[in-house]
Coordinates of C-alpha atoms and ligand atoms in Angstrom, one line a residue:
X13 CA 51.9 -117.1 91.3
X14 CA 54.5 -114.8 89.2
X15 CA 56.6 -111.4 89.4
X16 CA 54.1 -108.3 89.0
X17 CA 55.2 -107.4 86.0
X18 CA 54.8 -111.1 84.6
X19 CA 51.0 -110.9 85.5
X20 CA 50.9 -107.3 84.2
X21 CA 52.3 -109.0 81.1
X22 CA 49.9 -111.4 81.1
X23 CA 47.1 -109.7 81.6
X24 CA 48.0 -107.5 78.7
X25 CA 48.2 -110.6 76.6
X26 CA 44.6 -111.9 77.9
X27 CA 43.3 -108.0 76.7
X28 CA 45.2 -108.2 73.8
X29 CA 44.0 -111.7 72.5
X30 CA 40.2 -110.4 73.4
X31 CA 40.6 -107.3 71.4
X32 CA 41.4 -109.3 68.8
X33 CA 38.5 -111.7 68.9
X34 CA 36.3 -108.8 69.8
X35 CA 37.5 -106.6 66.9
X36 CA 37.2 -109.8 64.0
X37 CA 33.8 -110.4 65.5
X38 CA 32.9 -107.1 65.6
X39 CA 33.5 -105.9 62.0
X40 CA 30.2 -107.6 59.3
X41 CA 30.6 -105.2 56.5
X42 CA 32.8 -103.2 57.2
X43 CA 31.8 -101.6 60.4
X44 CA 32.5 -101.7 64.2
X45 CA 28.5 -103.3 65.0
X46 CA 28.6 -105.9 67.6
X47 CA 25.8 -108.2 68.3
X48 CA 25.3 -109.3 71.1
X49 CA 26.6 -112.7 71.5
X50 CA 30.4 -111.5 70.8
X51 CA 30.2 -108.9 73.9
X52 CA 28.8 -111.4 76.3
X53 CA 32.7 -113.4 75.9
X54 CA 33.8 -109.8 76.3
X55 CA 31.9 -109.4 79.8
X56 CA 34.3 -111.7 81.7
X57 CA 37.3 -110.0 80.8
X58 CA 36.6 -106.1 80.0
X59 CA 39.6 -104.1 79.3
X60 CA 40.0 -101.1 80.9
X61 CA 38.4 -98.1 79.5
X62 CA 37.9 -94.4 79.3
X63 CA 36.7 -92.6 82.8
X64 CA 33.0 -92.2 81.9
X65 CA 32.5 -89.4 84.4
X66 CA 34.8 -87.2 81.8
X67 CA 33.0 -88.4 79.1
X68 CA 29.4 -87.6 80.3
X69 CA 29.9 -84.1 81.7
X70 CA 31.8 -83.4 78.1
X71 CA 27.8 -83.1 77.5
X72 CA 27.7 -80.3 79.9
X73 CA 30.0 -78.3 77.2
X74 CA 27.7 -78.7 74.4
X75 CA 25.8 -75.6 74.1
X76 CA 21.4 -76.4 73.9
X77 CA 18.2 -75.3 73.8
X78 CA 17.2 -77.5 76.3
X79 CA 19.6 -79.0 78.9
X80 CA 20.8 -82.3 80.6
X81 CA 19.8 -83.7 84.5
X82 CA 22.9 -85.5 85.9
X83 CA 21.2 -86.1 89.1
X84 CA 17.5 -87.6 90.6
X85 CA 17.4 -89.6 87.0
X86 CA 15.5 -92.5 88.6
X87 CA 12.8 -92.2 87.0
X88 CA 14.2 -93.2 83.5
X89 CA 15.2 -95.7 85.0
X90 CA 12.1 -97.4 85.6
X91 CA 9.1 -98.2 83.1
X92 CA 5.2 -99.5 83.0
X93 CA 7.0 -103.3 83.1
X94 CA 8.0 -102.3 86.6
X95 CA 10.9 -105.0 86.1
X96 CA 13.9 -103.2 84.5
X97 CA 15.9 -100.6 86.0
X98 CA 19.1 -99.3 84.6
X99 CA 19.8 -95.9 85.9
X100 CA 21.2 -93.4 83.1
X101 CA 24.3 -91.2 83.4
X102 CA 22.0 -88.1 81.6
X103 CA 18.9 -87.4 81.0
X104 CA 18.6 -84.6 78.1
X105 CA 15.2 -82.6 77.9
X106 CA 15.8 -81.4 74.3
X107 CA 13.8 -78.1 73.2
X108 CA 14.9 -78.7 69.3
X109 CA 15.8 -81.1 67.0
X110 CA 19.0 -79.6 67.3
X111 CA 19.9 -80.2 71.0
X112 CA 19.4 -84.1 70.3
X113 CA 21.5 -83.8 66.8
X114 CA 24.2 -82.1 69.1
X115 CA 24.0 -84.9 71.6
X116 CA 23.9 -88.2 69.4
X117 CA 26.8 -86.8 66.8
X118 CA 29.1 -85.4 70.1
X119 CA 28.8 -88.9 71.0
X120 CA 29.3 -90.3 68.0
X121 CA 32.3 -88.4 67.3
X122 CA 33.8 -89.9 70.6
X123 CA 33.9 -93.3 68.7
X124 CA 34.2 -96.1 70.3
X125 CA 36.4 -94.9 72.9
X126 CA 33.0 -94.5 75.4
X127 CA 30.5 -96.6 76.4
X128 CA 28.3 -94.1 76.0
X129 CA 24.9 -95.0 74.4
X130 CA 21.4 -93.0 73.7
X131 CA 17.7 -94.4 74.2
X132 CA 14.9 -92.3 73.3
X133 CA 12.5 -92.4 76.3
X134 CA 8.8 -91.3 74.9
X135 CA 6.5 -91.7 77.8
X136 CA 8.1 -94.8 79.4
X137 CA 5.3 -97.8 78.4
X138 CA 7.9 -100.2 77.7
X139 CA 7.7 -102.8 79.5
X140 CA 10.8 -104.6 79.7
X141 CA 14.0 -101.6 79.9
X142 CA 13.5 -101.1 76.0
X143 CA 13.7 -97.1 76.3
X144 CA 16.1 -97.4 79.1
X145 CA 20.5 -96.9 79.0
X146 CA 22.9 -98.1 81.8
X147 CA 25.0 -95.2 82.6
X148 CA 24.1 -93.9 79.2
X149 CA 21.9 -90.9 77.5
X150 CA 18.8 -90.6 77.8
X151 CA 16.2 -88.4 75.6
X152 CA 12.9 -87.3 77.1
X153 CA 11.2 -87.2 73.8
X154 CA 7.6 -85.5 75.8
X155 CA 10.4 -82.2 75.9
X156 CA 10.0 -81.6 72.8
X157 CA 6.3 -81.2 72.8
X158 CA 6.6 -78.2 72.3
X159 CA 7.1 -77.8 68.5
X160 CA 3.6 -77.1 67.4
X161 CA 1.3 -79.3 65.9
X162 CA -0.3 -78.7 62.0
X163 CA -3.2 -79.9 61.1
X164 CA -3.2 -79.9 56.8
X165 CA -6.7 -80.0 55.3
X166 CA -7.7 -80.8 52.2
X167 CA -8.5 -84.2 50.1
X168 CA -5.4 -85.7 51.5
X169 CA -5.2 -84.7 55.4
X170 CA -2.6 -85.1 57.3
X171 CA -1.3 -83.8 60.8
X172 CA 3.1 -82.7 61.6
X173 CA 4.0 -83.7 64.8
X174 CA 6.7 -84.0 67.5
X175 CA 7.9 -87.4 68.1
X176 CA 7.6 -86.6 71.5
X177 CA 3.6 -85.8 71.1
X178 CA 1.0 -88.2 73.0
X179 CA -1.4 -90.0 70.4
X180 CA -4.4 -88.2 73.2
X181 CA -3.4 -84.5 72.1
X182 CA -3.4 -85.6 68.2
X183 CA -6.9 -86.1 68.7
X184 CA -7.4 -83.5 70.5
X185 CA -5.7 -81.0 68.1
X186 CA -7.4 -83.0 64.6
X187 CA -10.6 -83.0 66.1
X188 CA -10.5 -79.3 66.5
X189 CA -11.1 -79.9 62.3
X190 CA -13.1 -82.6 61.9
X191 CA -10.2 -85.2 61.2
X192 CA -8.6 -88.2 62.9
X193 CA -5.6 -90.3 62.7
X194 CA -7.0 -93.7 61.6
X195 CA -5.1 -96.2 63.0
X196 CA -4.7 -96.2 66.6
X197 CA -3.5 -98.5 70.3
X198 CA -6.1 -99.1 72.9
X199 CA -4.4 -97.1 75.3
X200 CA -3.6 -93.1 73.9
X201 CA -0.7 -91.7 76.7
X202 CA 1.8 -93.1 74.9
X203 CA 4.6 -91.3 72.0
X204 CA 4.4 -91.0 68.0
X205 CA 8.2 -92.0 68.5
X206 CA 7.2 -95.0 71.1
X207 CA 4.4 -96.7 69.2
X208 CA 5.8 -95.8 65.8
X209 CA 9.0 -97.8 66.8
X210 CA 6.6 -100.7 67.3
X211 CA 3.8 -100.9 65.1
X212 CA 1.1 -99.4 67.3
X213 CA -2.4 -101.9 66.8
X214 CA -5.8 -101.7 67.5
X215 CA -8.9 -103.0 66.7
X216 CA -9.1 -100.5 63.5
X217 CA -5.5 -102.5 62.0
X218 CA -7.4 -105.3 60.3
X219 CA -9.0 -101.7 57.9
X220 CA -6.6 -99.5 57.8
X221 CA -3.1 -101.4 59.4
X222 CA -1.3 -100.5 61.8
X223 CA -0.2 -96.8 62.5
X224 CA 3.2 -97.4 60.8
X225 CA 1.2 -98.1 58.3
X226 CA -0.3 -94.3 58.5
X227 CA 3.0 -92.0 58.1
X228 CA 3.2 -90.2 55.1
X229 CA 7.1 -88.6 55.9
X230 CA 9.5 -89.0 59.1
X231 CA 12.2 -87.2 60.4
X232 CA 15.2 -88.4 62.0
X233 CA 18.1 -88.0 63.7
X234 CA 20.0 -91.3 62.8
X235 CA 23.0 -92.8 65.1
X236 CA 25.5 -90.4 63.6
X237 CA 23.9 -87.2 64.5
X238 CA 22.0 -86.3 60.6
X239 CA 18.6 -85.2 60.7
X240 CA 17.2 -86.6 57.7
X241 CA 13.4 -86.8 56.4
X242 CA 12.5 -89.4 54.8
X243 CA 9.7 -91.2 53.2
X244 CA 8.0 -93.7 50.3
X245 CA 10.1 -91.5 48.2
X246 CA 12.7 -90.3 49.8
X247 CA 15.3 -91.5 52.1
X248 CA 13.0 -95.2 51.2
X249 CA 15.3 -97.4 53.0
X250 CA 15.7 -95.1 56.1
X251 CA 11.9 -94.6 56.3
X252 CA 10.8 -98.2 55.8
X253 CA 13.7 -99.1 58.8
X254 CA 12.5 -96.5 61.4
X255 CA 9.3 -97.7 60.9
X256 CA 8.9 -100.7 63.3
X257 CA 12.8 -100.3 63.9
X258 CA 12.5 -100.8 67.4
X259 CA 14.0 -97.6 67.6
X260 CA 17.5 -99.1 66.0
X261 CA 18.6 -96.7 63.7
X262 CA 17.1 -93.2 64.6
X263 CA 15.1 -91.0 66.5
X264 CA 11.8 -90.0 65.2
X265 CA 11.7 -86.1 66.1
X266 CA 8.7 -85.4 63.8
X267 CA 6.2 -87.9 62.0
X268 CA 3.5 -87.2 59.4
X269 CA 0.5 -88.8 59.7
X270 CA -2.6 -89.7 57.7
X271 CA -6.0 -88.4 59.0
X272 CA -9.6 -89.2 58.1
X273 CA -12.8 -87.7 58.7
X274 CA -13.7 -87.9 62.5
X275 CA -16.8 -89.5 63.4
X276 CA -18.9 -88.2 66.5
X277 CA -20.1 -91.1 68.4
X278 CA -19.6 -94.7 68.2
X279 CA -21.7 -97.8 69.1
X280 CA -20.4 -100.0 71.1
X281 CA -20.8 -103.3 71.1
X282 CA -20.2 -106.8 73.2
X283 CA -21.0 -110.4 72.5
X284 CA -20.3 -114.0 74.0
X285 CA -19.0 -117.0 72.9
X286 CA -18.6 -120.1 74.7
X287 CA -17.4 -122.0 71.5
X288 CA -13.4 -120.9 70.2
X289 CA -13.7 -122.0 66.9
X290 CA -17.4 -120.4 66.3
X291 CA -15.8 -116.9 67.8
X292 CA -12.9 -116.6 65.5
X293 CA -15.1 -117.8 62.5
X294 CA -17.3 -114.8 63.1
X295 CA -14.3 -112.5 63.6
X296 CA -12.7 -113.8 60.5
X297 CA -15.8 -112.9 58.7
X298 CA -16.0 -109.5 60.1
X299 CA -12.5 -108.2 59.0
X300 CA -13.3 -109.9 55.5
X301 CA -16.8 -108.4 54.9
X302 CA -17.9 -104.9 52.5
X303 CA -18.7 -102.4 55.4
X304 CA -18.2 -104.6 58.0
X305 CA -17.5 -102.2 61.8
X306 CA -14.9 -100.2 62.8
X307 CA -13.2 -101.7 65.1
X308 CA -13.1 -105.1 65.7
X309 CA -11.3 -106.9 68.7
X310 CA -12.1 -109.6 71.1
X311 CA -10.6 -111.0 74.2
X312 CA -10.4 -114.2 76.5
X313 CA -12.4 -114.6 79.4
X314 CA -11.1 -117.0 82.4
X315 CA -13.2 -118.1 85.0
X316 CA -14.7 -114.8 86.2
X317 CA -18.7 -115.5 87.6
X318 CA -20.7 -112.2 87.6
X319 CA -19.1 -111.0 84.7
X320 CA -22.1 -108.9 82.8
X321 CA -23.3 -107.0 86.2
X322 CA -19.9 -105.9 85.9
X323 CA -20.5 -104.6 82.2
X324 CA -24.3 -103.1 83.4
X325 CA -22.3 -99.7 84.3
X326 CA -21.5 -98.9 81.1
X327 CA -23.2 -101.4 78.7
X328 CA -27.0 -102.4 78.2
X329 CA -27.6 -105.9 77.6
X330 CA -30.3 -106.2 74.3
X331 CA -32.7 -108.1 76.4
X332 CA -32.5 -108.2 79.4
X333 CA -34.6 -110.7 81.2
X334 CA -32.4 -113.0 79.2
X335 CA -29.3 -111.6 80.1
X336 CA -30.2 -112.2 83.6
X337 CA -30.5 -115.7 83.3
X338 CA -26.8 -116.1 81.9
X339 CA -24.5 -117.5 84.0
X340 CA -20.6 -117.1 83.3
X341 CA -19.6 -119.1 86.4
X342 CA -16.5 -120.5 85.1
X343 CA -16.5 -121.1 82.1
X344 CA -13.6 -119.8 79.4
X345 CA -16.0 -117.5 77.1
X346 CA -14.7 -115.1 74.6
X347 CA -16.4 -111.8 74.2
X348 CA -16.1 -109.9 70.7
X349 CA -15.8 -106.5 70.9
X350 CA -17.4 -104.4 67.8
X351 CA -17.5 -100.6 67.3
X352 CA -19.7 -98.5 64.5
X353 CA -19.0 -95.4 64.0
X354 CA -21.9 -92.4 63.8
X355 CA -23.3 -89.3 63.3
X356 CA -25.9 -88.3 65.5
X357 CA -28.5 -87.4 62.2
X358 CA -27.9 -90.7 60.8
X359 CA -28.1 -93.1 63.4
X360 CA -31.4 -94.9 61.8
X361 CA -28.8 -96.1 59.1
X362 CA -26.4 -97.1 61.2
X363 CA -28.9 -99.3 63.1
X364 CA -29.7 -101.3 60.0
X365 CA -26.5 -101.5 59.5
X366 CA -25.4 -103.1 62.7
X367 CA -28.5 -105.0 62.9
X368 CA -27.6 -106.7 59.3
X369 CA -23.7 -107.5 60.3
X370 CA -25.2 -109.0 64.0
X371 CA -27.7 -111.0 62.2
X372 CA -24.3 -112.6 60.5
X373 CA -23.1 -114.1 63.6
X374 CA -23.3 -117.0 66.1
X375 CA -22.9 -115.9 69.3
X376 CA -24.7 -116.5 72.4
X377 CA -28.1 -114.0 71.8
X378 CA -28.6 -113.4 75.6
X379 CA -25.3 -112.1 75.5
X380 CA -25.8 -109.1 73.3
X381 CA -24.8 -105.4 75.0
X382 CA -24.3 -102.5 73.8
X383 CA -23.4 -99.0 74.8
X384 CA -23.3 -95.7 72.9
X385 CA -20.6 -93.0 73.4
X386 CA -18.3 -90.0 72.2
X387 CA -15.5 -90.9 69.7
X388 CA -13.3 -89.5 72.2
X389 CA -14.7 -91.1 75.3
X390 CA -14.2 -94.9 73.4
X391 CA -10.8 -93.6 72.4
X392 CA -9.4 -92.8 75.8
X393 CA -11.4 -95.8 77.5
X394 CA -8.2 -97.2 79.1
X395 CA -7.4 -94.0 80.8
X396 CA -10.3 -94.3 83.0
X397 CA -8.8 -97.8 84.0
X398 CA -5.8 -96.1 84.6
X399 CA -7.4 -93.6 87.1
X400 CA -9.0 -96.2 88.4
X401 CA -6.1 -98.4 89.2
X402 CA -3.7 -95.2 90.2
X403 CA -6.2 -94.6 92.8
X404 CA -6.1 -98.2 94.2
X405 CA -2.0 -98.1 93.8
X406 CA -2.5 -100.9 91.0
X407 CA -1.1 -99.0 87.7
X408 CA 2.5 -99.5 88.8
X409 CA 3.3 -102.6 89.7
X410 CA 5.1 -105.1 87.6
X411 CA 3.4 -105.8 84.0
X412 CA 5.0 -109.1 82.8
X413 CA 3.0 -108.5 79.6
X414 CA 3.4 -111.0 76.7
X415 CA 2.1 -110.2 72.9
X416 CA 2.4 -112.5 70.3
X417 CA 1.2 -112.8 66.4
X418 CA -0.1 -115.9 65.6
X419 CA -1.0 -117.5 62.4
X420 CA -4.7 -118.0 61.5
X421 CA -4.1 -121.8 60.4
X422 CA -2.7 -122.1 64.2
X423 CA -5.2 -120.0 65.7
X424 CA -6.8 -123.0 67.2
X425 CA -3.7 -125.1 68.2
X426 CA -2.3 -122.3 70.4
X427 CA -6.0 -122.0 72.1
X428 CA -6.1 -125.8 72.7
X429 CA -3.6 -125.5 74.8
X430 CA -2.8 -122.3 76.1
X431 CA -6.9 -122.1 77.1
X432 CA -7.3 -125.6 77.7
X433 CA -3.9 -125.9 79.5
X434 CA -1.8 -123.2 80.9
X435 CA -4.3 -120.7 81.8
X436 CA -7.3 -122.9 83.2
X437 CA -7.9 -121.1 86.4
X438 CA -7.3 -117.8 86.3
X439 CA -6.1 -114.7 83.8
X440 CA -4.7 -111.8 86.1
X441 CA -5.5 -109.2 83.6
X442 CA -7.2 -109.4 80.0
X443 CA -6.3 -111.5 77.3
X444 CA -6.9 -109.8 73.9
X445 CA -7.4 -112.1 70.4
X446 CA -8.3 -110.9 67.2
X447 CA -7.4 -111.2 63.3
X448 CA -6.1 -108.7 61.3
X449 CA -5.6 -108.5 57.6
X450 CA -2.0 -108.5 56.1
X451 CA -2.8 -106.9 53.0
X452 CA -3.4 -103.9 55.0
X453 CA 0.1 -104.0 56.7
X454 CA 3.2 -103.1 55.1
X455 CA 6.0 -105.7 54.6
X456 CA 8.6 -103.2 54.1
X457 CA 8.9 -101.9 57.1
X458 CA 11.2 -103.6 59.9
X459 CA 7.7 -105.3 61.5
X460 CA 8.3 -108.9 61.1
X461 CA 4.6 -110.6 61.4
X462 CA 4.0 -114.4 60.0
X463 CA 4.0 -115.2 57.0
X464 CA 0.3 -115.7 56.4
X465 CA -2.8 -113.4 55.1
X466 CA -4.8 -113.3 58.3
X467 CA -3.0 -113.6 61.2
X468 CA -4.1 -113.1 65.3
X469 CA -2.7 -110.7 67.8
X470 CA -3.1 -112.3 71.4
X471 CA -1.9 -109.5 74.0
X472 CA -1.2 -111.6 77.9
X473 CA -1.7 -108.0 79.6
X474 CA -0.8 -109.4 83.0
X475 CA -0.2 -107.6 86.2
X476 CA 1.6 -109.2 89.1
X477 CA 1.1 -108.5 93.0
X478 CA 3.6 -107.2 94.1
X479 CA 5.8 -109.6 96.5
X480 CA 3.1 -112.5 96.3
X481 CA 4.3 -115.8 96.1
X482 CA 1.1 -117.1 94.7
X483 CA -0.2 -117.3 91.2
X484 CA -0.5 -113.9 90.8
X485 CA 2.8 -113.2 91.9
X486 CA 5.7 -112.3 89.2
X487 CA 7.6 -115.5 89.2
X488 CA 4.3 -117.5 88.6
X489 CA 3.5 -115.3 85.1
X490 CA 6.8 -115.1 83.7
X491 CA 6.7 -119.3 84.0
X492 CA 3.3 -119.1 82.6
X493 CA 4.9 -116.8 80.1
X494 CA 7.6 -119.1 79.3
X495 CA 5.4 -122.6 79.1
X496 CA 3.2 -120.1 76.1
X497 CA 6.6 -119.4 74.2
X498 CA 7.8 -123.2 75.1
X499 CA 4.8 -124.7 73.5
X500 CA 4.9 -122.3 70.5
X501 CA 8.5 -122.9 69.8
X502 CA 7.6 -126.8 70.1
X503 CA 4.6 -127.0 68.3
X504 CA 6.2 -124.7 65.5
X505 CA 3.3 -122.6 65.3
X506 CA 5.2 -119.9 63.5
X507 CA 4.5 -117.3 65.9
X508 CA 6.2 -113.7 66.1
X509 CA 6.5 -111.7 69.2
X510 CA 4.9 -108.4 69.4
X511 CA 6.7 -105.7 71.3
X512 CA 9.7 -108.2 71.1
X513 CA 11.7 -109.0 73.9
X514 CA 15.0 -111.3 73.5
X515 CA 18.7 -112.0 75.4
X516 CA 20.1 -113.5 72.6
X517 CA 21.4 -113.0 69.1
X518 CA 20.5 -116.1 67.9
X519 CA 17.1 -115.6 69.0
X520 CA 17.2 -112.1 67.3
X521 CA 18.0 -113.7 64.1
X522 CA 15.4 -116.0 64.8
X523 CA 12.6 -113.3 65.2
X524 CA 14.3 -111.5 62.3
X525 CA 14.4 -114.8 60.0
X526 CA 15.5 -113.9 56.7
X527 CA 15.0 -110.3 57.1
X528 CA 18.1 -110.6 60.1
X529 CA 20.7 -109.1 57.3
X530 CA 18.7 -106.4 56.0
X531 CA 18.3 -105.3 59.7
X532 CA 21.8 -106.0 60.4
X533 CA 22.4 -103.9 56.8
X534 CA 20.6 -100.8 58.0
X535 CA 22.2 -100.8 61.5
X536 CA 25.4 -100.3 60.0
X537 CA 24.4 -97.9 57.7
X538 CA 22.5 -95.2 60.6
X539 CA 24.0 -96.5 63.9
X540 CA 27.3 -97.9 62.8
X541 CA 28.7 -97.7 66.7
X542 CA 25.4 -99.3 68.4
X543 CA 24.7 -96.2 69.6
X544 CA 20.8 -95.9 69.8
X545 CA 17.7 -98.0 71.7
X546 CA 20.7 -100.2 73.9
X547 CA 17.8 -101.4 75.9
X548 CA 16.7 -103.9 73.2
X549 CA 20.0 -105.8 73.8
X550 CA 20.0 -106.8 70.3
X551 CA 23.2 -105.0 69.1
X552 CA 26.4 -103.9 72.2
X553 CA 28.3 -101.0 71.4
X554 CA 31.7 -101.6 70.7
X555 CA 34.5 -100.5 72.7
X556 CA 38.5 -99.4 71.6
X557 CA 40.7 -100.7 74.3
X558 CA 43.1 -98.4 74.6
Ligands
FAD28 P1 9.0 -95.9 75.1 O1 8.5 -97.0 75.8 O2 9.6 -94.7 76.2 O3 10.1 -96.3 74.0 C1 9.4 -97.8 73.3 C2 10.9 -97.5 72.4 O4 10.5 -96.8 71.6 C3 11.9 -97.6 73.2 O5 12.6 -98.9 72.7 C4 12.6 -96.3 72.7 O6 14.1 -96.2 73.1 C5 11.8 -96.0 71.5 N1 11.6 -95.0 70.6 C6 10.7 -93.8 72.2 N2 10.7 -92.6 71.4 C7 11.3 -92.7 70.1 C8 11.6 -92.0 69.4 N3 11.3 -90.6 69.1 N4 12.1 -92.3 68.0 C9 12.8 -93.7 68.2 N5 12.6 -94.5 69.0 C10 11.5 -93.8 70.3 N6 0.8 -101.2 71.8 C11 -0.2 -101.1 70.7 O7 0.2 -101.6 69.6 N7 -1.6 -101.1 70.9 C12 -1.9 -101.2 72.0 O8 -3.3 -101.0 72.2 C13 -1.4 -101.0 73.4 N8 -1.9 -101.0 74.2 C14 -0.6 -100.4 74.9 C15 -1.5 -99.9 76.8 C16 -0.8 -99.4 77.8 C17 -1.3 -99.6 79.3 C18 0.5 -99.9 77.6 C19 1.1 -99.7 79.1 C20 1.0 -99.8 76.4 C21 0.4 -100.0 75.4 N9 1.4 -100.6 74.0 C22 0.2 -101.1 73.1 C23 2.4 -100.5 73.8 C24 2.9 -99.6 73.5 O9 2.7 -99.3 72.0 C25 4.6 -99.4 73.7 O10 4.8 -100.1 74.8 C26 5.4 -98.7 73.3 O11 6.5 -98.4 72.5 C27 4.9 -97.4 74.6 O12 5.0 -96.4 73.8 P2 6.0 -94.9 74.6 O13 5.7 -93.8 74.1 O14 5.7 -94.9 76.1 O15 7.7 -95.5 74.3

C-alpha cells in the first residue's frame, strides 16, 4: 500500500521498464518489427495507448473511390473454419488499388502510435482467422473484382486479374479464348490473392507446380502503402516473398497468370487399393511418368460400407458384375483418383493412352470406376458438394482442417501410425493424400516444403458437428489433430504444415527453419511496422507508449 502519487510513480516506472524491454526486443536489424513472443510479456501490463475510436474515425477523412463500413462487420470476423472470431473496427470496400494504398499509407504514417493492423480478406475461406484483424481494418478484396480481366493470347498466353478475383470467374473468362490456368485448387470459389498467399495446390501440381509457380507478375501494395509491380526480373525479392508469403509483405492487387490450352472434356477415373505401399508406389510411378495423367490425387477411406454404391451416381464401374461383388465394409482403403484431358475428336487416342497407363498399376481390378464430364464440371466439382451441404446446413460448421507436407521417405511411417493407430474408427471428412515433384515447384518463394525430391500433401478436411461431444465434435477432432502433429514431431518425420497455424514465434521459426532469417528481413523491408496479416500471429505491431 502507498499514497496515490507513489502508486502513480511505481506504475510509470513499470511502464517505462516494460517499454525499454519492449523497445529493445523489437529492433531486429534496425526496424521496430516485433516478433510474437516479446509482446506476450507486454500483454500483462499494457501501457496506455491512443484512442482507437479517433484513429478509426480518421479513416473516414480519406478520400476514397470505395468506402469504409464501421458497423455490421460480423461477416469479417468469420471464416470457413468457424473457430476464430476477431471483430475488426472497419471494413474497407475498395473500388481502386489507390483506395488500398491510401488506407495503408495513412495507417503507416500514424506509426506505432496506433494499434491498427490490416488484413486482406479474399473469400474468407481460411480456417484459423488468417484473414481477420482484431480491431483493425479488413479489406474486402472481392470489391476489387470490378477491375477487368484481360486475356492475352499468343505464344505465351496469360490473364491479368484482380487480387480479389475468384478462380471460377477466371476459368469462365479464359475459356472464351480456349485457354485456362494450368494449376488449380480443388475448389474454385477462392480468390487469387488468397491462394497465391499460400500456394494453391491440386492434382495438377505434380506436373505444373502449385499456382504460385504459374504467375508471371504481381502488383502489390506494401505495408508502407507503396504500389509496386514485381516479377522474376523486377523487384524480384518482393515477388518471391509475396508468393506463399501468408500476406505478410503486401497485398496482391493484380496478378498475371500463365495460361495453356483448355481441353473440353475429361476422363475421370477412380481405383481402390487395400495396401498403402502399393497405392503410393503407383502414385509415385505416375507422377514421374512421361505422358501421364493430367491430374493425380488420392484419398483414404476409413470404415465406410456401401462405398461403391455411393459412387454410382457419377461413376460407372468398368466391370459391373465384379464391382457388385466387392465389399468395402470396414476396411481402410486408398483411392487413386486420376484424370486425362481430351477433346471429343481424340477419344480413341485418349482411351489407348489411359489403358496403357492403367495397365502398369496394381489396384484391385474390380474397383475401376470411370466417368466422363466437361472440364468445367470436373474443376468445379467441390461446388456441387458445397451446394448439397449448404442445403443441409452443414457447410457453415467448424472445420478444424489440418494440411501437411510429408516427405516421401517417411510416408509409410506416417500412414502406419495415423491410419493404423490414430484414425482407425472413422474420419469426419475426406483425407487427401497425393505426391508431388519438388522440381516442378519453386524454392525461391516463401512457401516451405520438406527437403526431398518428392513429398506428399496429406489433407485432413474434417468437419465438426456443432455442440457434439462425441467423436464428430470439435474437441475430439482437435485432440486428434494434436496427436497427429505430436507423432510427426516425436518421430521426426520432417513434415511441414501447409496453410500453417502456430501460436508462438518459436514454432514459426521452426516452421521456416533456415529461411526464417530471410522471412524476417523481408518483413522489415516491406512491412516494417507489422501492419499486415495480423491473423497469422507471426509478428505483432510494435506500439509506442506516450
Ligand atoms: P482468405 O481466407 O480470405 O485469405 C487467406 C490469407 O491470404 C489471409 O492471410 C489473407 O489475409 C491473405 N490474403 C487474402 N487476399 C490477399 C491478397 N489479395 N493479398 C495478400 N494477401 C491476401 N487450398 C489449396 O491449396 N488447394 C485446395 O485444393 C484447396 N481446397 C479448398 C477447398 C475448400 C472448400 C476451402 C474452404 C479451402 C481450400 N483450400 C485449398 C485452402 C485455400 O486455398 C485457402 O484457405 C485460401 O487462403 C482461401 O482463399 P480465400 O480467397 O478465401 O482467402
